[in-house]
């Protein structure tokens, strides 16, 4: 094992002391630093896993948004079709209720639109 002798800032010493105080038994400064490195490696691995999960979730959100847009477009088209059918049914009902003179007038001049 390679030996190194780092110079440690005050806040790092406080963190080493914290790791030592949380240990089940007395541990050396070197063991506390090894544990800190082990945690850093573990956190790095977890970070990579979380980033992967985040990317997967973002891709799923994009997929669901695309499906939602497609579904909304289908609903809008269906609503438009329903409106057209209702308008046609209204015209048929109006024709059925019209008298012979009115129908003759419509035959000559055309049936008035709904907006008039």
Tab-separated table of N, CA and C in Angstrom:
chain	number	residue	atom	x	y	z
A	1	UNK	N	0.848	-1.172	0.000
A	1	UNK	CA	0.000	0.000	0.000
A	1	UNK	C	0.896	1.238	0.000
A	2	UNK	N	0.526	2.170	-0.793
A	2	UNK	CA	1.304	3.406	-0.921
A	2	UNK	C	1.020	4.314	0.273
A	3	UNK	N	2.057	4.920	0.795
A	3	UNK	CA	1.900	5.844	1.913
A	3	UNK	C	2.000	7.277	1.399
A	4	UNK	N	1.076	8.098	1.862
A	4	UNK	CA	1.134	9.515	1.528
A	4	UNK	C	0.953	10.315	2.813
A	5	UNK	N	1.424	11.504	2.800
A	5	UNK	CA	1.313	12.384	3.970
A	5	UNK	C	0.709	13.701	3.529
A	6	UNK	N	-0.628	13.773	3.513
A	6	UNK	CA	-1.263	15.022	3.077
A	6	UNK	C	-1.299	16.049	4.199
A	7	UNK	N	-1.356	17.292	3.801
A	7	UNK	CA	-1.629	18.343	4.764
A	7	UNK	C	-3.124	18.608	4.686
A	8	UNK	N	-3.761	18.642	5.851
A	8	UNK	CA	-5.217	18.690	5.902
A	8	UNK	C	-5.650	20.032	6.483
A	9	UNK	N	-6.664	20.618	5.837
A	9	UNK	CA	-7.212	21.890	6.337
A	9	UNK	C	-8.036	21.629	7.612
A	10	UNK	N	-8.331	22.688	8.311
A	10	UNK	CA	-9.032	22.603	9.594
A	10	UNK	C	-10.395	21.929	9.465
A	11	UNK	N	-11.150	22.306	8.418
A	11	UNK	CA	-12.480	21.705	8.264
A	11	UNK	C	-12.395	20.205	7.981
A	12	UNK	N	-11.276	19.782	7.363
A	12	UNK	CA	-11.094	18.357	7.124
A	12	UNK	C	-10.782	17.637	8.432
A	13	UNK	N	-10.029	18.279	9.263
A	13	UNK	CA	-9.711	17.685	10.574
A	13	UNK	C	-10.998	17.512	11.382
A	14	UNK	N	-11.858	18.505	11.329
A	14	UNK	CA	-13.136	18.407	12.031
A	14	UNK	C	-13.945	17.221	11.503
A	15	UNK	N	-13.915	17.000	10.182
A	15	UNK	CA	-14.656	15.886	9.592
A	15	UNK	C	-14.026	14.549	9.990
A	16	UNK	N	-12.696	14.496	10.043
A	16	UNK	CA	-12.008	13.280	10.498
A	16	UNK	C	-12.403	12.980	11.937
A	17	UNK	N	-12.433	14.003	12.779
A	17	UNK	CA	-12.845	13.817	14.179
A	17	UNK	C	-14.290	13.333	14.269
A	18	UNK	N	-15.132	13.855	13.402
A	18	UNK	CA	-16.536	13.432	13.376
A	18	UNK	C	-16.648	11.956	13.005
A	19	UNK	N	-15.901	11.534	11.986
A	19	UNK	CA	-15.908	10.121	11.575
A	19	UNK	C	-15.399	9.258	12.719
A	20	UNK	N	-14.356	9.701	13.400
A	20	UNK	CA	-13.810	8.941	14.519
A	20	UNK	C	-14.814	8.836	15.664
A	21	UNK	N	-15.558	9.897	15.925
A	21	UNK	CA	-16.516	9.863	17.039
A	21	UNK	C	-17.718	8.968	16.720
A	22	UNK	N	-18.048	8.808	15.437
A	22	UNK	CA	-19.173	7.962	15.052
A	22	UNK	C	-18.798	6.485	14.943
A	23	UNK	N	-17.506	6.203	14.968
A	23	UNK	CA	-17.040	4.816	14.852
A	23	UNK	C	-17.384	4.046	16.126
A	24	UNK	N	-17.572	2.741	15.947
A	24	UNK	CA	-17.907	1.882	17.094
A	24	UNK	C	-16.733	1.760	18.068
A	25	UNK	N	-15.528	1.814	17.555
A	25	UNK	CA	-14.339	1.728	18.411
A	25	UNK	C	-13.382	2.843	18.008
A	26	UNK	N	-12.322	3.005	18.796
A	26	UNK	CA	-11.331	4.029	18.473
A	26	UNK	C	-10.642	3.663	17.169
A	27	UNK	N	-10.572	4.630	16.260
A	27	UNK	CA	-9.875	4.398	15.000
A	27	UNK	C	-8.851	5.500	14.803
A	28	UNK	N	-7.819	5.175	14.053
A	28	UNK	CA	-6.741	6.138	13.803
A	28	UNK	C	-7.182	7.173	12.777
A	29	UNK	N	-6.389	8.208	12.674
A	29	UNK	CA	-6.649	9.224	11.651
A	29	UNK	C	-6.616	8.587	10.262
A	30	UNK	N	-5.651	7.697	10.049
A	30	UNK	CA	-5.516	7.047	8.738
A	30	UNK	C	-6.771	6.213	8.428
A	31	UNK	N	-7.278	5.492	9.413
A	31	UNK	CA	-8.491	4.685	9.187
A	31	UNK	C	-9.689	5.588	8.920
A	32	UNK	N	-9.782	6.705	9.626
A	32	UNK	CA	-10.880	7.654	9.389
A	32	UNK	C	-10.802	8.193	7.959
A	33	UNK	N	-9.610	8.501	7.499
A	33	UNK	CA	-9.441	9.011	6.131
A	33	UNK	C	-9.795	7.925	5.116
A	34	UNK	N	-9.396	6.660	5.397
A	34	UNK	CA	-9.771	5.565	4.495
A	34	UNK	C	-11.298	5.433	4.417
A	35	UNK	N	-11.961	5.557	5.534
A	35	UNK	CA	-13.435	5.473	5.550
A	35	UNK	C	-14.057	6.627	4.760
A	36	UNK	N	-13.457	7.807	4.877
A	36	UNK	CA	-13.954	8.958	4.117
A	36	UNK	C	-13.810	8.684	2.621
A	37	UNK	N	-12.644	8.152	2.225
A	37	UNK	CA	-12.448	7.810	0.813
A	37	UNK	C	-13.446	6.736	0.363
A	38	UNK	N	-13.672	5.735	1.214
A	38	UNK	CA	-14.636	4.676	0.874
A	38	UNK	C	-16.030	5.260	0.659
A	39	UNK	N	-16.403	6.193	1.543
A	39	UNK	CA	-17.711	6.851	1.397
A	39	UNK	C	-17.771	7.656	0.098
A	40	UNK	N	-16.698	8.351	-0.212
A	40	UNK	CA	-16.664	9.156	-1.433
A	40	UNK	C	-16.837	8.257	-2.660
A	41	UNK	N	-16.165	7.111	-2.658
A	41	UNK	CA	-16.295	6.168	-3.774
A	41	UNK	C	-17.722	5.644	-3.846
A	42	UNK	N	-18.302	5.330	-2.684
A	42	UNK	CA	-19.684	4.842	-2.632
A	42	UNK	C	-20.649	5.920	-3.141
A	43	UNK	N	-20.453	7.151	-2.718
A	43	UNK	CA	-21.318	8.251	-3.170
A	43	UNK	C	-21.196	8.474	-4.672
A	44	UNK	N	-19.973	8.340	-5.183
A	44	UNK	CA	-19.765	8.513	-6.617
A	44	UNK	C	-20.542	7.446	-7.393
A	45	UNK	N	-20.476	6.222	-6.908
A	45	UNK	CA	-21.214	5.124	-7.553
A	45	UNK	C	-22.716	5.376	-7.488
A	46	UNK	N	-23.181	5.806	-6.326
A	46	UNK	CA	-24.610	6.106	-6.170
A	46	UNK	C	-25.021	7.274	-7.064
A	47	UNK	N	-24.146	8.255	-7.198
A	47	UNK	CA	-24.438	9.412	-8.043
A	47	UNK	C	-24.597	8.973	-9.495
A	48	UNK	N	-23.707	8.099	-9.953
A	48	UNK	CA	-23.808	7.589	-11.321
A	48	UNK	C	-25.113	6.834	-11.521
A	49	UNK	N	-25.478	6.024	-10.525
A	49	UNK	CA	-26.736	5.266	-10.616
A	49	UNK	C	-27.929	6.212	-10.636
A	50	UNK	N	-27.920	7.231	-9.786
A	50	UNK	CA	-29.019	8.190	-9.745
A	50	UNK	C	-29.105	8.994	-11.040
A	51	UNK	N	-27.963	9.354	-11.612
A	51	UNK	CA	-27.973	10.062	-12.890
A	51	UNK	C	-28.573	9.186	-13.989
A	52	UNK	N	-28.251	7.901	-13.953
A	52	UNK	CA	-28.819	6.964	-14.920
A	52	UNK	C	-30.333	6.869	-14.751
A	53	UNK	N	-30.778	6.764	-13.505
A	53	UNK	CA	-32.217	6.710	-13.221
A	53	UNK	C	-32.907	8.008	-13.649
A	54	UNK	N	-32.249	9.132	-13.417
A	54	UNK	CA	-32.803	10.426	-13.822
A	54	UNK	C	-32.947	10.499	-15.336
A	55	UNK	N	-31.922	10.074	-16.062
A	55	UNK	CA	-31.985	10.078	-17.521
A	55	UNK	C	-33.113	9.182	-18.012
A	56	UNK	N	-33.272	8.023	-17.378
A	56	UNK	CA	-34.355	7.107	-17.742
A	56	UNK	C	-35.711	7.758	-17.470
A	57	UNK	N	-35.841	8.407	-16.324
A	57	UNK	CA	-37.108	9.069	-15.969
A	57	UNK	C	-37.409	10.213	-16.932
A	58	UNK	N	-36.398	10.982	-17.304
A	58	UNK	CA	-36.604	12.081	-18.246
A	58	UNK	C	-37.028	11.558	-19.620
A	59	UNK	N	-36.428	10.445	-20.038
A	59	UNK	CA	-36.820	9.838	-21.316
A	59	UNK	C	-38.264	9.353	-21.246
A	60	UNK	N	-38.640	8.790	-20.112
A	60	UNK	CA	-40.021	8.314	-19.931
A	60	UNK	C	-40.998	9.494	-19.944
A	61	UNK	N	-40.611	10.603	-19.321
A	61	UNK	CA	-41.458	11.801	-19.318
A	61	UNK	C	-41.648	12.304	-20.744
A	62	UNK	N	-40.561	12.348	-21.517
A	62	UNK	CA	-40.662	12.787	-22.916
A	62	UNK	C	-41.599	11.873	-23.703
A	63	UNK	N	-41.473	10.565	-23.476
A	63	UNK	CA	-42.333	9.601	-24.164
A	63	UNK	C	-43.802	9.820	-23.797
A	64	UNK	N	-44.061	10.008	-22.504
A	64	UNK	CA	-45.438	10.216	-22.049
A	64	UNK	C	-46.006	11.539	-22.550
A	65	UNK	N	-45.168	12.572	-22.614
A	65	UNK	CA	-45.632	13.856	-23.153
A	65	UNK	C	-46.004	13.721	-24.629
A	66	UNK	N	-45.214	12.965	-25.377
A	66	UNK	CA	-45.532	12.737	-26.794
A	66	UNK	C	-46.853	11.995	-26.929
A	67	UNK	N	-47.046	10.986	-26.080
A	67	UNK	CA	-48.308	10.231	-26.113
A	67	UNK	C	-49.480	11.130	-25.729
A	68	UNK	N	-49.269	12.001	-24.748
A	68	UNK	CA	-50.325	12.916	-24.328
A	68	UNK	C	-50.698	13.866	-25.459
A	69	UNK	N	-49.708	14.386	-26.162
A	69	UNK	CA	-49.973	15.285	-27.288
A	69	UNK	C	-50.750	14.556	-28.373
A	70	UNK	N	-50.331	13.316	-28.680
A	70	UNK	CA	-51.027	12.534	-29.711
A	70	UNK	C	-52.463	12.248	-29.288
A	71	UNK	N	-52.658	11.916	-28.019
A	71	UNK	CA	-53.998	11.637	-27.522
A	71	UNK	C	-54.864	12.886	-27.552
A	72	UNK	N	-54.300	14.013	-27.178
A	72	UNK	CA	-55.037	15.276	-27.210
A	72	UNK	C	-55.461	15.614	-28.638
A	73	UNK	N	-54.575	15.393	-29.587
A	73	UNK	CA	-54.919	15.646	-30.984
A	73	UNK	C	-56.062	14.735	-31.445
A	74	UNK	N	-56.026	13.476	-31.008
A	74	UNK	CA	-57.109	12.548	-31.367
A	74	UNK	C	-58.432	12.992	-30.745
A	75	UNK	N	-58.373	13.444	-29.502
A	75	UNK	CA	-59.594	13.912	-28.825
A	75	UNK	C	-60.144	15.142	-29.546
A	76	UNK	N	-59.252	16.072	-29.921
A	76	UNK	CA	-59.698	17.266	-30.646
A	76	UNK	C	-60.356	16.889	-31.973
A	77	UNK	N	-59.757	15.938	-32.678
A	77	UNK	CA	-60.334	15.489	-33.948
A	77	UNK	C	-61.688	14.822	-33.713
A	78	UNK	N	-61.793	14.031	-32.657
A	78	UNK	CA	-63.064	13.379	-32.330
A	78	UNK	C	-64.128	14.416	-31.975
A	79	UNK	N	-63.739	15.421	-31.208
A	79	UNK	CA	-64.696	16.473	-30.834
A	79	UNK	C	-65.180	17.229	-32.063
A	80	UNK	N	-64.276	17.481	-32.999
A	80	UNK	CA	-64.659	18.163	-34.241
A	80	UNK	C	-65.628	17.301	-35.039
A	81	UNK	N	-65.365	15.998	-35.085
A	81	UNK	CA	-66.254	15.079	-35.793
A	81	UNK	C	-67.629	15.042	-35.137
A	82	UNK	N	-67.663	15.033	-33.820
A	82	UNK	CA	-68.939	15.052	-33.096
A	82	UNK	C	-69.700	16.327	-33.429
A	83	UNK	N	-69.016	17.461	-33.485
A	83	UNK	CA	-69.668	18.738	-33.814
A	83	UNK	C	-70.274	18.696	-35.218
A	84	UNK	N	-69.530	18.153	-36.163
A	84	UNK	CA	-70.027	18.050	-37.535
A	84	UNK	C	-71.269	17.163	-37.583
A	85	UNK	N	-71.241	16.034	-36.889
A	85	UNK	CA	-72.392	15.120	-36.868
A	85	UNK	C	-73.595	15.796	-36.209
A	86	UNK	N	-73.356	16.510	-35.100
A	86	UNK	CA	-74.463	17.204	-34.428
A	86	UNK	C	-75.063	18.275	-35.331
A	87	UNK	N	-74.219	19.010	-36.046
A	87	UNK	CA	-74.714	20.029	-36.986
A	87	UNK	C	-75.556	19.383	-38.085
A	88	UNK	N	-75.087	18.264	-38.615
A	88	UNK	CA	-75.823	17.562	-39.667
A	88	UNK	C	-77.166	17.057	-39.144
A	89	UNK	N	-77.162	16.525	-37.915
A	89	UNK	CA	-78.420	16.063	-37.322
A	89	UNK	C	-79.382	17.232	-37.115
A	90	UNK	N	-78.850	18.385	-36.730
A	90	UNK	CA	-79.676	19.570	-36.538
A	90	UNK	C	-80.297	20.000	-37.867
A	91	UNK	N	-79.500	19.974	-38.942
A	91	UNK	CA	-80.031	20.321	-40.265
A	91	UNK	C	-81.115	19.333	-40.703
A	92	UNK	N	-80.895	18.065	-40.451
A	92	UNK	CA	-81.888	17.057	-40.829
A	92	UNK	C	-83.181	17.256	-40.035
A	93	UNK	N	-83.036	17.595	-38.772
A	93	UNK	CA	-84.216	17.838	-37.939
A	93	UNK	C	-84.961	19.079	-38.446
A	94	UNK	N	-84.198	20.119	-38.799
A	94	UNK	CA	-84.795	21.352	-39.314
A	94	UNK	C	-85.531	21.065	-40.633
A	95	UNK	N	-84.931	20.270	-41.503
A	95	UNK	CA	-85.584	19.908	-42.772
A	95	UNK	C	-86.874	19.128	-42.517
A	96	UNK	N	-86.823	18.214	-41.552
A	96	UNK	CA	-87.993	17.377	-41.263
A	96	UNK	C	-89.142	18.210	-40.706
A	97	UNK	N	-88.834	19.263	-39.968
A	97	UNK	CA	-89.881	20.073	-39.346
A	97	UNK	C	-90.387	21.191	-40.277
A	98	UNK	N	-89.662	21.451	-41.348
A	98	UNK	CA	-90.049	22.540	-42.242
A	98	UNK	C	-91.279	22.141	-43.070
A	99	UNK	N	-92.090	23.130	-43.356
A	99	UNK	CA	-93.266	22.893	-44.193
A	99	UNK	C	-92.865	22.797	-45.657
A	100	UNK	N	-93.832	22.444	-46.514
A	100	UNK	CA	-93.568	22.242	-47.934
A	100	UNK	C	-93.111	23.516	-48.616
A	101	UNK	N	-93.662	24.651	-48.242
A	101	UNK	CA	-93.284	25.919	-48.862
A	101	UNK	C	-91.837	26.295	-48.482
A	102	UNK	N	-91.512	26.082	-47.232
A	102	UNK	CA	-90.158	26.391	-46.766
A	102	UNK	C	-89.143	25.517	-47.477
A	103	UNK	N	-89.461	24.210	-47.616
A	103	UNK	CA	-88.550	23.298	-48.305
A	103	UNK	C	-88.404	23.680	-49.782
A	104	UNK	N	-89.467	24.120	-50.390
A	104	UNK	CA	-89.400	24.549	-51.791
A	104	UNK	C	-88.511	25.792	-51.912
A	105	UNK	N	-88.667	26.726	-50.985
A	105	UNK	CA	-87.832	27.927	-50.978
A	105	UNK	C	-86.358	27.530	-50.816
A	106	UNK	N	-86.091	26.608	-49.907
A	106	UNK	CA	-84.719	26.157	-49.677
A	106	UNK	C	-84.164	25.458	-50.918
A	107	UNK	N	-85.051	24.761	-51.640
A	107	UNK	CA	-84.610	24.050	-52.827
A	107	UNK	C	-84.154	25.055	-53.883
A	108	UNK	N	-84.851	26.179	-53.957
A	108	UNK	CA	-84.502	27.211	-54.929
A	108	UNK	C	-83.312	28.065	-54.497
A	109	UNK	N	-83.336	28.500	-53.250
A	109	UNK	CA	-82.314	29.468	-52.765
A	109	UNK	C	-81.237	28.836	-51.905
A	110	UNK	N	-81.449	27.652	-51.478
A	110	UNK	CA	-80.514	27.007	-50.563
A	110	UNK	C	-80.949	27.224	-49.129
A	111	UNK	N	-80.580	26.305	-48.324
A	111	UNK	CA	-80.954	26.368	-46.913
A	111	UNK	C	-80.070	27.409	-46.215
A	112	UNK	N	-80.683	28.262	-45.385
A	112	UNK	CA	-79.885	29.281	-44.691
A	112	UNK	C	-78.927	28.619	-43.707
A	113	UNK	N	-77.766	29.223	-43.536
A	113	UNK	CA	-76.795	28.657	-42.594
A	113	UNK	C	-77.203	28.987	-41.172
A	114	UNK	N	-76.600	28.291	-40.259
A	114	UNK	CA	-76.906	28.447	-38.843
A	114	UNK	C	-76.586	29.856	-38.334
A	115	UNK	N	-75.549	30.473	-38.895
A	115	UNK	CA	-75.077	31.774	-38.411
A	115	UNK	C	-75.986	32.940	-38.783
A	116	UNK	N	-76.898	32.756	-39.718
A	116	UNK	CA	-77.755	33.868	-40.141
A	116	UNK	C	-78.878	34.108	-39.187
